[in-house]
mmCIF file with all atom_site columns, C-alpha atoms in Angstrom:
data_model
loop_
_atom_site.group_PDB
_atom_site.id
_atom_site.type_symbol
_atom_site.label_atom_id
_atom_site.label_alt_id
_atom_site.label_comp_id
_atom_site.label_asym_id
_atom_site.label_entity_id
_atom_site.label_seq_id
_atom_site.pdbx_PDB_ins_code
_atom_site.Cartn_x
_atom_site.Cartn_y
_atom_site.Cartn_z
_atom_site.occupancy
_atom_site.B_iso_or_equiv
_atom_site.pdbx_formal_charge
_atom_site.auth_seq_id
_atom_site.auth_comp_id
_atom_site.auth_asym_id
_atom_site.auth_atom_id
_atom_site.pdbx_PDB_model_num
ATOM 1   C CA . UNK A 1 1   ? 17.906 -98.017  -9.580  1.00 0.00 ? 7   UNK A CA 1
ATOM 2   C CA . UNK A 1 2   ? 15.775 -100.144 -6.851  1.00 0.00 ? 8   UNK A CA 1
ATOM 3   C CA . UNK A 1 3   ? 16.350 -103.729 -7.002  1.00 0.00 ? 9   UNK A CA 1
ATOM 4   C CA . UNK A 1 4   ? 14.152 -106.656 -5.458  1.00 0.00 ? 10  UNK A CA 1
ATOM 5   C CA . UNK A 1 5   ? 17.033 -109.347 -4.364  1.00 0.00 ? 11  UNK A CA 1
ATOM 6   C CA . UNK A 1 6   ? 15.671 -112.800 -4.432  1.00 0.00 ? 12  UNK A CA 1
ATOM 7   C CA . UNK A 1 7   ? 13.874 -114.309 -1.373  1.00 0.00 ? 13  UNK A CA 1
ATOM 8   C CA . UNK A 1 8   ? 12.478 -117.601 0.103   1.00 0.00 ? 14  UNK A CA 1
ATOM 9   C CA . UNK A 1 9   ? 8.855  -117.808 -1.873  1.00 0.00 ? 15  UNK A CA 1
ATOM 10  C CA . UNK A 1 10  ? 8.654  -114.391 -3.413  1.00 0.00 ? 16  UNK A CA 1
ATOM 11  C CA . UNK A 1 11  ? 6.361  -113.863 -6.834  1.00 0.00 ? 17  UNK A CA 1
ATOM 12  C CA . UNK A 1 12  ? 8.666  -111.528 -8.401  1.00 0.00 ? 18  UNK A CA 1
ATOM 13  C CA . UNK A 1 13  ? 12.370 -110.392 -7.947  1.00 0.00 ? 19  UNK A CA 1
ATOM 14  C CA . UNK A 1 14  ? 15.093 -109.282 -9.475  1.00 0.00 ? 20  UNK A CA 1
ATOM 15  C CA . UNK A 1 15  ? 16.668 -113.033 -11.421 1.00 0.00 ? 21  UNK A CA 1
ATOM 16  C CA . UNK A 1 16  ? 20.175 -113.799 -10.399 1.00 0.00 ? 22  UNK A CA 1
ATOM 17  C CA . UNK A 1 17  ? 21.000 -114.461 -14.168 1.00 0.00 ? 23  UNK A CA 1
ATOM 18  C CA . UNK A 1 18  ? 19.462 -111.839 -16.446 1.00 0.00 ? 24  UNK A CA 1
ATOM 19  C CA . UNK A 1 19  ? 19.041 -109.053 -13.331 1.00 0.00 ? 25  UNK A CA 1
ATOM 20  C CA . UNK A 1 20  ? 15.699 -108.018 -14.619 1.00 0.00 ? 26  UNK A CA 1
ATOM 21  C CA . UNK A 1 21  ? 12.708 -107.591 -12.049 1.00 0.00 ? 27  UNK A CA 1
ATOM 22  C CA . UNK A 1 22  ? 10.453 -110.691 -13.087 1.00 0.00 ? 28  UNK A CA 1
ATOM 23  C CA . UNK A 1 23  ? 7.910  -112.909 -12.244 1.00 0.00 ? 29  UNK A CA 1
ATOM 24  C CA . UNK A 1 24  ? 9.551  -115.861 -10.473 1.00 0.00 ? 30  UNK A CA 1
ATOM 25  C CA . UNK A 1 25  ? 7.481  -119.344 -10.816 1.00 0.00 ? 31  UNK A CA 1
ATOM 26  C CA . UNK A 1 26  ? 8.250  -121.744 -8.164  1.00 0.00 ? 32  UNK A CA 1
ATOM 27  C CA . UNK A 1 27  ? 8.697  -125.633 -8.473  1.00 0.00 ? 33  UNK A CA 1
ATOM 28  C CA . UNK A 1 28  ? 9.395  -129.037 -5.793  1.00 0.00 ? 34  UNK A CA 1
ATOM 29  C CA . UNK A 1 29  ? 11.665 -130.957 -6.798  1.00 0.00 ? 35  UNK A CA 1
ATOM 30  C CA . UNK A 1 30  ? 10.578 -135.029 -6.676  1.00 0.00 ? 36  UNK A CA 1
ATOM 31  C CA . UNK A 1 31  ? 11.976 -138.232 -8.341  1.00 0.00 ? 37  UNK A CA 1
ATOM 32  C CA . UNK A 1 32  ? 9.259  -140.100 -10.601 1.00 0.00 ? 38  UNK A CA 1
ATOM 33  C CA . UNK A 1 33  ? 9.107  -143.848 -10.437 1.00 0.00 ? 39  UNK A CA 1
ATOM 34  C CA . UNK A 1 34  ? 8.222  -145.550 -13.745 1.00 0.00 ? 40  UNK A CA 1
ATOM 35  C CA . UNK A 1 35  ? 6.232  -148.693 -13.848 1.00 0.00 ? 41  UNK A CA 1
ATOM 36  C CA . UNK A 1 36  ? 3.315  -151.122 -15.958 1.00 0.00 ? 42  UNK A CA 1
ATOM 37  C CA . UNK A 1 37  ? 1.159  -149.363 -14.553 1.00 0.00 ? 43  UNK A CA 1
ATOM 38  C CA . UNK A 1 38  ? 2.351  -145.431 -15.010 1.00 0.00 ? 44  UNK A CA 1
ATOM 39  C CA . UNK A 1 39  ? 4.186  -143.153 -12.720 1.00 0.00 ? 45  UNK A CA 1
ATOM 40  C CA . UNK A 1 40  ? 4.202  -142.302 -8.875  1.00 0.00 ? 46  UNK A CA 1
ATOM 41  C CA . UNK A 1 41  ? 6.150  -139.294 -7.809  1.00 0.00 ? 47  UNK A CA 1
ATOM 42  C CA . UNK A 1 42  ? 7.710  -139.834 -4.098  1.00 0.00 ? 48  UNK A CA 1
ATOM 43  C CA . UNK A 1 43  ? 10.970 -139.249 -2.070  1.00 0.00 ? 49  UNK A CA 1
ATOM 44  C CA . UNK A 1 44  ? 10.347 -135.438 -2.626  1.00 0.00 ? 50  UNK A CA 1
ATOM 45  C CA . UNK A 1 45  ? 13.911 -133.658 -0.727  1.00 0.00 ? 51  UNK A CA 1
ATOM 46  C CA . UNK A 1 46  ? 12.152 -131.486 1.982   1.00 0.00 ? 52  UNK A CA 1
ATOM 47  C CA . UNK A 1 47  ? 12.598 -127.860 0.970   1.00 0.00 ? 53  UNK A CA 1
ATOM 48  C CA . UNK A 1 48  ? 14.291 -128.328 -2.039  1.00 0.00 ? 54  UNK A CA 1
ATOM 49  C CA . UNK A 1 49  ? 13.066 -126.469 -5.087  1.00 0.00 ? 55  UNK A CA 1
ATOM 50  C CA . UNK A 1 50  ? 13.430 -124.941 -8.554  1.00 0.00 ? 56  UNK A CA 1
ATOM 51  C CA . UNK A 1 51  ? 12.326 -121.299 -9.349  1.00 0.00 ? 57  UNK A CA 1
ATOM 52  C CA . UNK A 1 52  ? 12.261 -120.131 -12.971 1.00 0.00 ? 58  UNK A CA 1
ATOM 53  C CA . UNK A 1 53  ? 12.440 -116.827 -14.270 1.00 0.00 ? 59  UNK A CA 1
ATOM 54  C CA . UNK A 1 54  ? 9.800  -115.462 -16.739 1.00 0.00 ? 60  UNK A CA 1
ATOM 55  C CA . UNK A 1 55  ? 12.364 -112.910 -18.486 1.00 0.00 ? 61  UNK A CA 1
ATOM 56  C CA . UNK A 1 56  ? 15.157 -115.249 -19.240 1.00 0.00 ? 62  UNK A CA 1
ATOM 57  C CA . UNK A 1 57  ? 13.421 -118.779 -18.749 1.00 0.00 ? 63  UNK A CA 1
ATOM 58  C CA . UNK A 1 58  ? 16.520 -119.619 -16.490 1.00 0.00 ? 64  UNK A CA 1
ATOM 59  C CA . UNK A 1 59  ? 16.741 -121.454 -13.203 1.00 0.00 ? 65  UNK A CA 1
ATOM 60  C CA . UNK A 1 60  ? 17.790 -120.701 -9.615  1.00 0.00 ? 66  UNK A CA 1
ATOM 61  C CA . UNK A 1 61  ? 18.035 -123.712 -7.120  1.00 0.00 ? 67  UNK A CA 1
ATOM 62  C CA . UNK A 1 62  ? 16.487 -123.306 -3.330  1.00 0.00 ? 68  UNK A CA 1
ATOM 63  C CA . UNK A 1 63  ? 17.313 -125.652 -0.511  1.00 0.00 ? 69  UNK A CA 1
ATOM 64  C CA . UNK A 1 64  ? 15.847 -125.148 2.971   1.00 0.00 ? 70  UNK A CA 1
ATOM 65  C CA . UNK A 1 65  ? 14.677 -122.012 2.303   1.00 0.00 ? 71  UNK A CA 1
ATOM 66  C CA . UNK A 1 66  ? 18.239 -120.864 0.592   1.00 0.00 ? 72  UNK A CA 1
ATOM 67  C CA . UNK A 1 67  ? 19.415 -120.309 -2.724  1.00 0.00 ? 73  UNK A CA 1
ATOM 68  C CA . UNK A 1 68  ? 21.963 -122.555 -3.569  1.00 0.00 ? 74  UNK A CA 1
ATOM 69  C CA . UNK A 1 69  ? 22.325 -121.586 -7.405  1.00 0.00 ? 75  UNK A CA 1
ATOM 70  C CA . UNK A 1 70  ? 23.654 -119.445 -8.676  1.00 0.00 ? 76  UNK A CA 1
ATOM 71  C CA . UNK A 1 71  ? 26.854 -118.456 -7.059  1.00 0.00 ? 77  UNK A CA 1
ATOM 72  C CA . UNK A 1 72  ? 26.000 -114.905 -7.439  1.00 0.00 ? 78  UNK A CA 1
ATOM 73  C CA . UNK A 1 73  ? 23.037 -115.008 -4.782  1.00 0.00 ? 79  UNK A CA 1
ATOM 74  C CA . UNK A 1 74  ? 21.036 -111.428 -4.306  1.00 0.00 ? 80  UNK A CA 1
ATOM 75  C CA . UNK A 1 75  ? 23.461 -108.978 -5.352  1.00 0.00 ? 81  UNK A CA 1
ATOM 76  C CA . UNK A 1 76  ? 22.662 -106.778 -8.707  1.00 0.00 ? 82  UNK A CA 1
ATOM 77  C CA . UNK A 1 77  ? 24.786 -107.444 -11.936 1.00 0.00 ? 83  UNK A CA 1
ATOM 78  C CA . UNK A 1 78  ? 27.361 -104.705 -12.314 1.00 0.00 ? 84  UNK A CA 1
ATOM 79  C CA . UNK A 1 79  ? 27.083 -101.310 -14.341 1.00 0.00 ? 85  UNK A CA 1
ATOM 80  C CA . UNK A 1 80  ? 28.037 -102.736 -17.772 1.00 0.00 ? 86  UNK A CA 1
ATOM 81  C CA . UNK A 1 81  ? 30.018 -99.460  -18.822 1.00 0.00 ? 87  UNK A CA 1
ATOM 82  C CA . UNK A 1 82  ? 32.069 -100.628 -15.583 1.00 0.00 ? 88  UNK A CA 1
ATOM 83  C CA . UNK A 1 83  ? 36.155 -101.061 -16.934 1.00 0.00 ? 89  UNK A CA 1
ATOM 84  C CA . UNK A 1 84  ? 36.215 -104.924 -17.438 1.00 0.00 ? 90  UNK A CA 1
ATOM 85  C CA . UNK A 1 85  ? 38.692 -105.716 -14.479 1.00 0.00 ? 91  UNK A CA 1
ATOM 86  C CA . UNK A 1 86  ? 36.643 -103.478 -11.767 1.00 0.00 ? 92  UNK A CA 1
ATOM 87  C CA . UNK A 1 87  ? 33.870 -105.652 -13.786 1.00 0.00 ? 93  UNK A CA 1
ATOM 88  C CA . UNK A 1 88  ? 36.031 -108.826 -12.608 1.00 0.00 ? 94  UNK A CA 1
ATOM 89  C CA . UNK A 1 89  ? 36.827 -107.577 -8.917  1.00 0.00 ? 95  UNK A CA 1
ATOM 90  C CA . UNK A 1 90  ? 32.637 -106.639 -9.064  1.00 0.00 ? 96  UNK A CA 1
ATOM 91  C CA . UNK A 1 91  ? 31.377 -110.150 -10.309 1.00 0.00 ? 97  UNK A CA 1
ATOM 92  C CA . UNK A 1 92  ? 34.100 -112.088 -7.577  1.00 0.00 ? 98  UNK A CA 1
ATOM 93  C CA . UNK A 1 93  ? 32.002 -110.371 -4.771  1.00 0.00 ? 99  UNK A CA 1
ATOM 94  C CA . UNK A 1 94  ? 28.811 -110.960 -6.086  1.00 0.00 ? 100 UNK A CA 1
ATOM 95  C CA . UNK A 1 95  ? 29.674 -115.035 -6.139  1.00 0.00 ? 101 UNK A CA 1
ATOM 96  C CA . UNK A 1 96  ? 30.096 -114.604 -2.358  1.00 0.00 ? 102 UNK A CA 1
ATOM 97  C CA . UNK A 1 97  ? 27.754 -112.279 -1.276  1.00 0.00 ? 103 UNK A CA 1
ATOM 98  C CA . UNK A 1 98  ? 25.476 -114.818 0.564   1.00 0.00 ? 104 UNK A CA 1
ATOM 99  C CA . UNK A 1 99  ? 28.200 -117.090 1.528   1.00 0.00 ? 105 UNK A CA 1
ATOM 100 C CA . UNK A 1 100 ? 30.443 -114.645 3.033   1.00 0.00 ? 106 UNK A CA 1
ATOM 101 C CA . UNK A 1 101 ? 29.555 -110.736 2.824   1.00 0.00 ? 107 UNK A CA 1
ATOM 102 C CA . UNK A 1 102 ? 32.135 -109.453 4.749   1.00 0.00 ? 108 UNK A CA 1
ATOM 103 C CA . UNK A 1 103 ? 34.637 -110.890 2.297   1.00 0.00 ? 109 UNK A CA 1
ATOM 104 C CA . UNK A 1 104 ? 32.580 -109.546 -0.712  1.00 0.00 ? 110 UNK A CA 1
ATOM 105 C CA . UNK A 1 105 ? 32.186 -106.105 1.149   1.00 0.00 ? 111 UNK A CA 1
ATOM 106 C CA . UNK A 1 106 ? 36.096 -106.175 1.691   1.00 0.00 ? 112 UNK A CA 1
ATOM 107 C CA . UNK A 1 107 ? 36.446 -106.043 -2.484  1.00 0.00 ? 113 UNK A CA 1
ATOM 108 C CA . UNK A 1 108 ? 33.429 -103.939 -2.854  1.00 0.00 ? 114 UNK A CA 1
ATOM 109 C CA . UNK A 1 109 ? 35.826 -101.105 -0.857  1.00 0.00 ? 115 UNK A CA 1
ATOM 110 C CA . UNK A 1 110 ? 38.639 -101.909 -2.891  1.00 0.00 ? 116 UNK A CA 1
ATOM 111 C CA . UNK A 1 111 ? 36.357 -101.614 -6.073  1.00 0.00 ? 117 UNK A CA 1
ATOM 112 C CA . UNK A 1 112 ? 35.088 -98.332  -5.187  1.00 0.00 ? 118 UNK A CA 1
ATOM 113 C CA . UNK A 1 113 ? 39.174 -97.389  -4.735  1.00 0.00 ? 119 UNK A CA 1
ATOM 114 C CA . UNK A 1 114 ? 39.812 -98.913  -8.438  1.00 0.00 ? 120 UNK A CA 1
ATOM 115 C CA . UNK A 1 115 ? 37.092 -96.781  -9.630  1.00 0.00 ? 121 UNK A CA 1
ATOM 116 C CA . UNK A 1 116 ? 38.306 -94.006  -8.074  1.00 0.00 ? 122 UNK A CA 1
ATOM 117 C CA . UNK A 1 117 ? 41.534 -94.219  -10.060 1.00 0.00 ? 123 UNK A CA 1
ATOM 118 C CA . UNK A 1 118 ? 39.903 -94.922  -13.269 1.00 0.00 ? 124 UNK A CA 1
ATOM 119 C CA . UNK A 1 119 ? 37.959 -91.777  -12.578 1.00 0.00 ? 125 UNK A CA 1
ATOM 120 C CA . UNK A 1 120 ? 41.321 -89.342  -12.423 1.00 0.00 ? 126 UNK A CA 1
ATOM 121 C CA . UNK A 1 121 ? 41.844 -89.857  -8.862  1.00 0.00 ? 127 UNK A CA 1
ATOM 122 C CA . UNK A 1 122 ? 45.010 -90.963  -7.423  1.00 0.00 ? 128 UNK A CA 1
ATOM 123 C CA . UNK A 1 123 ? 43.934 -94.057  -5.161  1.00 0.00 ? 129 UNK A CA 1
ATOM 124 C CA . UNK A 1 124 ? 45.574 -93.357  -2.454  1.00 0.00 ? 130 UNK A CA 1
ATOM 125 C CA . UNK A 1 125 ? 43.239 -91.105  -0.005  1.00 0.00 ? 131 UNK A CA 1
ATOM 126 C CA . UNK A 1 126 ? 39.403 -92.586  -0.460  1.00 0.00 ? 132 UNK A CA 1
ATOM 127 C CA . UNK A 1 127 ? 38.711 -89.856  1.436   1.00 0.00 ? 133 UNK A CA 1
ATOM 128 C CA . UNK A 1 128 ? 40.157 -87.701  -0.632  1.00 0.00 ? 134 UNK A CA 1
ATOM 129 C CA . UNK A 1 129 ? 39.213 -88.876  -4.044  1.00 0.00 ? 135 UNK A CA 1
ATOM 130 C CA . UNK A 1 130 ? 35.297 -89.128  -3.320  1.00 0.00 ? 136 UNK A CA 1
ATOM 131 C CA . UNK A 1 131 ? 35.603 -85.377  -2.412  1.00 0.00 ? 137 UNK A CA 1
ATOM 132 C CA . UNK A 1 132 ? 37.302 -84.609  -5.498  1.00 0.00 ? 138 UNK A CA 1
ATOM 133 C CA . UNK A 1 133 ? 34.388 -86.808  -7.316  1.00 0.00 ? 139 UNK A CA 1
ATOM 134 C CA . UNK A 1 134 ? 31.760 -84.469  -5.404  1.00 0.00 ? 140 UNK A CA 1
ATOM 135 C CA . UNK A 1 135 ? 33.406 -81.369  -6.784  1.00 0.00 ? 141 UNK A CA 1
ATOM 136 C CA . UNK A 1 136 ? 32.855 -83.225  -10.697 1.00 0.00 ? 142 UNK A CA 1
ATOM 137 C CA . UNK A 1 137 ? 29.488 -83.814  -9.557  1.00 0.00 ? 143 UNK A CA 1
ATOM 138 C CA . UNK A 1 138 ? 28.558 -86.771  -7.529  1.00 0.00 ? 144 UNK A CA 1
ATOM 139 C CA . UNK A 1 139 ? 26.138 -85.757  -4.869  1.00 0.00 ? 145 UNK A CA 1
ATOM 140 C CA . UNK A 1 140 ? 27.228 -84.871  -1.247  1.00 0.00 ? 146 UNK A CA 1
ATOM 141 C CA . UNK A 1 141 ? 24.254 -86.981  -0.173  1.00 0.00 ? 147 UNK A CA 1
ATOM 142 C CA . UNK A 1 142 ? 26.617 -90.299  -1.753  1.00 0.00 ? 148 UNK A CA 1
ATOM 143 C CA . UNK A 1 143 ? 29.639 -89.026  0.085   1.00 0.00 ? 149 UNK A CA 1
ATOM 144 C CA . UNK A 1 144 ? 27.376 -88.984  3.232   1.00 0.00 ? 150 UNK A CA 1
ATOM 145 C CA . UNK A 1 145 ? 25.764 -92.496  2.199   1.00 0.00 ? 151 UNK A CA 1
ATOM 146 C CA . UNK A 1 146 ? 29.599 -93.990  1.697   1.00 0.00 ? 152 UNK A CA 1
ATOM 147 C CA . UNK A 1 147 ? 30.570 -92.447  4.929   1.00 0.00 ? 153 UNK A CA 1
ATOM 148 C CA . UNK A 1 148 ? 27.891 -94.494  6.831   1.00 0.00 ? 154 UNK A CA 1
ATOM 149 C CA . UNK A 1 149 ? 29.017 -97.813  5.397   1.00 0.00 ? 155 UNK A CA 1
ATOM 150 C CA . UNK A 1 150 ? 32.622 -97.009  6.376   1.00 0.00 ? 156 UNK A CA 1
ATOM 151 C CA . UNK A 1 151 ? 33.729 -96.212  3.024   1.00 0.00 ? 157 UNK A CA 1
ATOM 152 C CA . UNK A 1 152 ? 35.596 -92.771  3.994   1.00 0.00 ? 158 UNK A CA 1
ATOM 153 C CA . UNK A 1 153 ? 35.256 -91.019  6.876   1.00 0.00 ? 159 UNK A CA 1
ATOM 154 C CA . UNK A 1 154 ? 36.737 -91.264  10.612  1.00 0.00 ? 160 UNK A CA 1
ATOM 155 C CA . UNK A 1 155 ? 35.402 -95.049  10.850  1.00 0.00 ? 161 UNK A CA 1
ATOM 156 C CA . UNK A 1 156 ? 36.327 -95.821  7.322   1.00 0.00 ? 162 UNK A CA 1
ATOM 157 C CA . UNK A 1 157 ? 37.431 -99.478  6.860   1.00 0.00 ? 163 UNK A CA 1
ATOM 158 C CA . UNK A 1 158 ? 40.575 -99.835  4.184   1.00 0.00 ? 164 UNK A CA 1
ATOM 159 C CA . UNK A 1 159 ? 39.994 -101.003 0.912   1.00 0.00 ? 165 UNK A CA 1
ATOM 160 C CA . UNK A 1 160 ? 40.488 -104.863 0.502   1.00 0.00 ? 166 UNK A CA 1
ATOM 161 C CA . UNK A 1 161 ? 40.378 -104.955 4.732   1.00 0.00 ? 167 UNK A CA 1
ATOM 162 C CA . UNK A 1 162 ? 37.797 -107.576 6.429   1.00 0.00 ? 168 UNK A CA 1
ATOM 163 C CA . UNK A 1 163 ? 35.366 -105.643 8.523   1.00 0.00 ? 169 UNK A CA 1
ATOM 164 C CA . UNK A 1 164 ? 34.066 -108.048 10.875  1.00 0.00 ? 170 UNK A CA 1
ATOM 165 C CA . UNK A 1 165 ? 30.648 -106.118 11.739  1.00 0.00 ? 171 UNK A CA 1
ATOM 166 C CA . UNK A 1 166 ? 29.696 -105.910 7.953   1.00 0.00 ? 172 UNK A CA 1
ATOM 167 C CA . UNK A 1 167 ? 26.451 -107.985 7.479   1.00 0.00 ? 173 UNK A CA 1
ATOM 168 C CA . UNK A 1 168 ? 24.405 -108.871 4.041   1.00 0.00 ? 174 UNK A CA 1
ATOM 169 C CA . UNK A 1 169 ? 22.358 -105.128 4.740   1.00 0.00 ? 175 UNK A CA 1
ATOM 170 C CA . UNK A 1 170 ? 25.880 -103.726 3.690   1.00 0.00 ? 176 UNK A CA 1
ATOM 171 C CA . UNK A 1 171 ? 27.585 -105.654 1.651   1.00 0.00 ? 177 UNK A CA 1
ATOM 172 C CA . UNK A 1 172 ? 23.820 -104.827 -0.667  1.00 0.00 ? 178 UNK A CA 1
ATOM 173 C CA . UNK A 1 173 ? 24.594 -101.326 0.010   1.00 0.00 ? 179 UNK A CA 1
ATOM 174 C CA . UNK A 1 174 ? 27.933 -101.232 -1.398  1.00 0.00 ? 180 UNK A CA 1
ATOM 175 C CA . UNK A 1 175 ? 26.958 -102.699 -4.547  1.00 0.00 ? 181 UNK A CA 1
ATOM 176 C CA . UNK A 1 176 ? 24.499 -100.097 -5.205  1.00 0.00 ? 182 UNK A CA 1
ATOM 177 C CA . UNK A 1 177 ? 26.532 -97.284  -4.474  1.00 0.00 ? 183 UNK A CA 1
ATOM 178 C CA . UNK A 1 178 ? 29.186 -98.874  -6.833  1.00 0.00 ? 184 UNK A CA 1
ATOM 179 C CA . UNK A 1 179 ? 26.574 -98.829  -9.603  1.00 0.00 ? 185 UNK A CA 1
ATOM 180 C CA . UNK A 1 180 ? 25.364 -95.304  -8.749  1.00 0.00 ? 186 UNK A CA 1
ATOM 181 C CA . UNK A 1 181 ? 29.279 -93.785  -9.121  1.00 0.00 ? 187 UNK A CA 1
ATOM 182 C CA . UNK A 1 182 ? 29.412 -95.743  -12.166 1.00 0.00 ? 188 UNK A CA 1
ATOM 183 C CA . UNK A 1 183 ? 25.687 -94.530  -13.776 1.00 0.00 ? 189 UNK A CA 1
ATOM 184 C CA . UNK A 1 184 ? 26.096 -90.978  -12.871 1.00 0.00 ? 190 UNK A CA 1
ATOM 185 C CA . UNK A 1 185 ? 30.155 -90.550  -13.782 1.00 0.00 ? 191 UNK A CA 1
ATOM 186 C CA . UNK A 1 186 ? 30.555 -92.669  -16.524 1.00 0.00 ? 192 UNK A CA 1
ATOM 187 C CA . UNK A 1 187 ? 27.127 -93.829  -17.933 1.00 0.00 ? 193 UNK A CA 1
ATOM 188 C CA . UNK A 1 188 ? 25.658 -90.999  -17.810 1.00 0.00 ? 194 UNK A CA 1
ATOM 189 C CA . UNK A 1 189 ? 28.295 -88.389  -19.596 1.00 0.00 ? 195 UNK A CA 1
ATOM 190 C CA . UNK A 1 190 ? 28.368 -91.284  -22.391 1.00 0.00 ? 196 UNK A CA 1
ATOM 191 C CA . UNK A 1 191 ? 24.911 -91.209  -23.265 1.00 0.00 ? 197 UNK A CA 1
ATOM 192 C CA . UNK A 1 192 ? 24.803 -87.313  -23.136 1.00 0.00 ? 198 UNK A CA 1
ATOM 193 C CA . UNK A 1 193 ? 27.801 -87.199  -25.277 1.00 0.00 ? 199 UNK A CA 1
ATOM 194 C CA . UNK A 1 194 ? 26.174 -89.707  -27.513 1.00 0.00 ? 200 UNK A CA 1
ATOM 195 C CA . UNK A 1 195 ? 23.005 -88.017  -28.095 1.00 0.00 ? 201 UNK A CA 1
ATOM 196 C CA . UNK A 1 196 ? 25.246 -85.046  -28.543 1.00 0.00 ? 202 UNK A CA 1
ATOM 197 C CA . UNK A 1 197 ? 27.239 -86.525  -31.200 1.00 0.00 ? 203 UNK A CA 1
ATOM 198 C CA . UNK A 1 198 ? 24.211 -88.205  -33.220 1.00 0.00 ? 204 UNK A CA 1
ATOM 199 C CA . UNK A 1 199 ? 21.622 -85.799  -32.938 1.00 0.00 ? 205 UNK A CA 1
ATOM 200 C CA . UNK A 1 200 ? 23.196 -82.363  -32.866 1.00 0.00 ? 206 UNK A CA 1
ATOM 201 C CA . UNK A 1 201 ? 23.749 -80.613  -36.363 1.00 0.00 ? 207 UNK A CA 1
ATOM 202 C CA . UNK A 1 202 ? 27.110 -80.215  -37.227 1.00 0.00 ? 208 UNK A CA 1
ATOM 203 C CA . UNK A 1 203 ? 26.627 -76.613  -38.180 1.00 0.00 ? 209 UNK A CA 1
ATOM 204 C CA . UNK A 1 204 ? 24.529 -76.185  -34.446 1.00 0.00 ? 210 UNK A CA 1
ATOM 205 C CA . UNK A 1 205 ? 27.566 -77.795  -32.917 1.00 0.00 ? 211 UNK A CA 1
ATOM 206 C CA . UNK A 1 206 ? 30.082 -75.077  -34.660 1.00 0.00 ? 212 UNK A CA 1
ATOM 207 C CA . UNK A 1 207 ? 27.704 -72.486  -33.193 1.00 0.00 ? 213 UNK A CA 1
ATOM 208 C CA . UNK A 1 208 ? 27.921 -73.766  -29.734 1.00 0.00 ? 214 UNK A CA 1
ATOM 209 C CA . UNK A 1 209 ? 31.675 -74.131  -29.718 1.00 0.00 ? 215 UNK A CA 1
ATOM 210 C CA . UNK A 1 210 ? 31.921 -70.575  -30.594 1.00 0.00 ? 216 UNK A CA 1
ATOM 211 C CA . UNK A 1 211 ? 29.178 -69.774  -27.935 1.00 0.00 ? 217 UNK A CA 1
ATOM 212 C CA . UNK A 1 212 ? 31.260 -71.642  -25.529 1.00 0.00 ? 218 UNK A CA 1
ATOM 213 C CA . UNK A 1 213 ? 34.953 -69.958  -26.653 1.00 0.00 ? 219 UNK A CA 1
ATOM 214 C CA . UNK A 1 214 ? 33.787 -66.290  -25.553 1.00 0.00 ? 220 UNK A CA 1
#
């Protein structure tokens, strides 16, 4: 899914709290004097402002053009069917995605290898597990995709490893791919199975077992 990360003055973006794409409204930030004779607003910080969210009604802080709050910056939340300590490793590098991507990109590699594992691969060849995952039936064009941001491949960068050429572009990147394994391998075989399960006749479902057995 496409996500709008938050930028310097934008209308609409995906909020930092509830991750839905909303309209964003935009505040300055100024201290109000009080006196006999009413108010006066002055000292107003330069570039220092408040930006609400229309969805959730919560705020992100901007200074000099910069998001200061919160931690997690522009990166998407995580897949929520995500096991709860990839979810941990996931959330870590989406507090420091703006300060420092190439640490969050370092345990965005080692959360693809955890997910890997939780998947039925072994963990220990990337390389070889993400083929494996093709052959289940994540696209080739993924593989390709994880292969340009040194995932696998000849160039690949090891899980958990600084990479000291990854910029914000990939750190983004990895994120996404992390929630498109997760959507297609595990969200998406739970909400087949569910529909299965709930809206399938149990007499149909005897049927297509025996269908199935010949």
């Amino acid at each position: 899914m496409k996500t709008t990360p938050p930028s310097y003055n934008a209308g609409a973006f995906n909020c930092p709290h509830c991750g839905a794409y909303a309209k964003q409204d935009w505040f300055v930030i100024g201290k109000v004097k009080w006196s006999e004779r009413g108010h006066t607003l002055h000292d107003c910080p330069k570039d220092f402002e408040i930006v609400q969210c229309d969805h959730c009604n919560n705020y992100s802080i901007w200074i000099d053009k910069m998001m200061v709050y919160p931690f997690s910056g522009t990166a998407p939340l995580p897949n929520q069917d995500l096991p709860e300590d990839i979810q941990k490793d996931y959330i870590e590098a989406r507090n420091i995605c703006d300060l420092s991507p190439r640490g969050s990109a370092a345990l965005l590699r080692l959360v693809i290898q955890k997910l890997c594992v939780f998947l039925g691969e072994s963990g220990k060849n990337i390389n070889k597990d993400i083929g494996e995952l093709v052959k289940k039936g994540l696209p080739v064009s993924l593989q390709q995709a994880l292969d340009s941001v040194r995932v696998i491949g000849n160039n690949a960068v090891h899980p958990g490893v600084i990479d000291l050429t990854d910029d914000i572009d990939v750190t983004r990147k990895l994120f996404a791919f992390v929630n498109i394994i997760a959507d297609m391998m595990i969200t998406q075989p739970k909400e087949i199975e569910k529909f299965y399960n709930e809206v399938i006749p149990e007499d149909q479902k005897d049927s297509i077992k025996k269908r199935d057995s010949k």
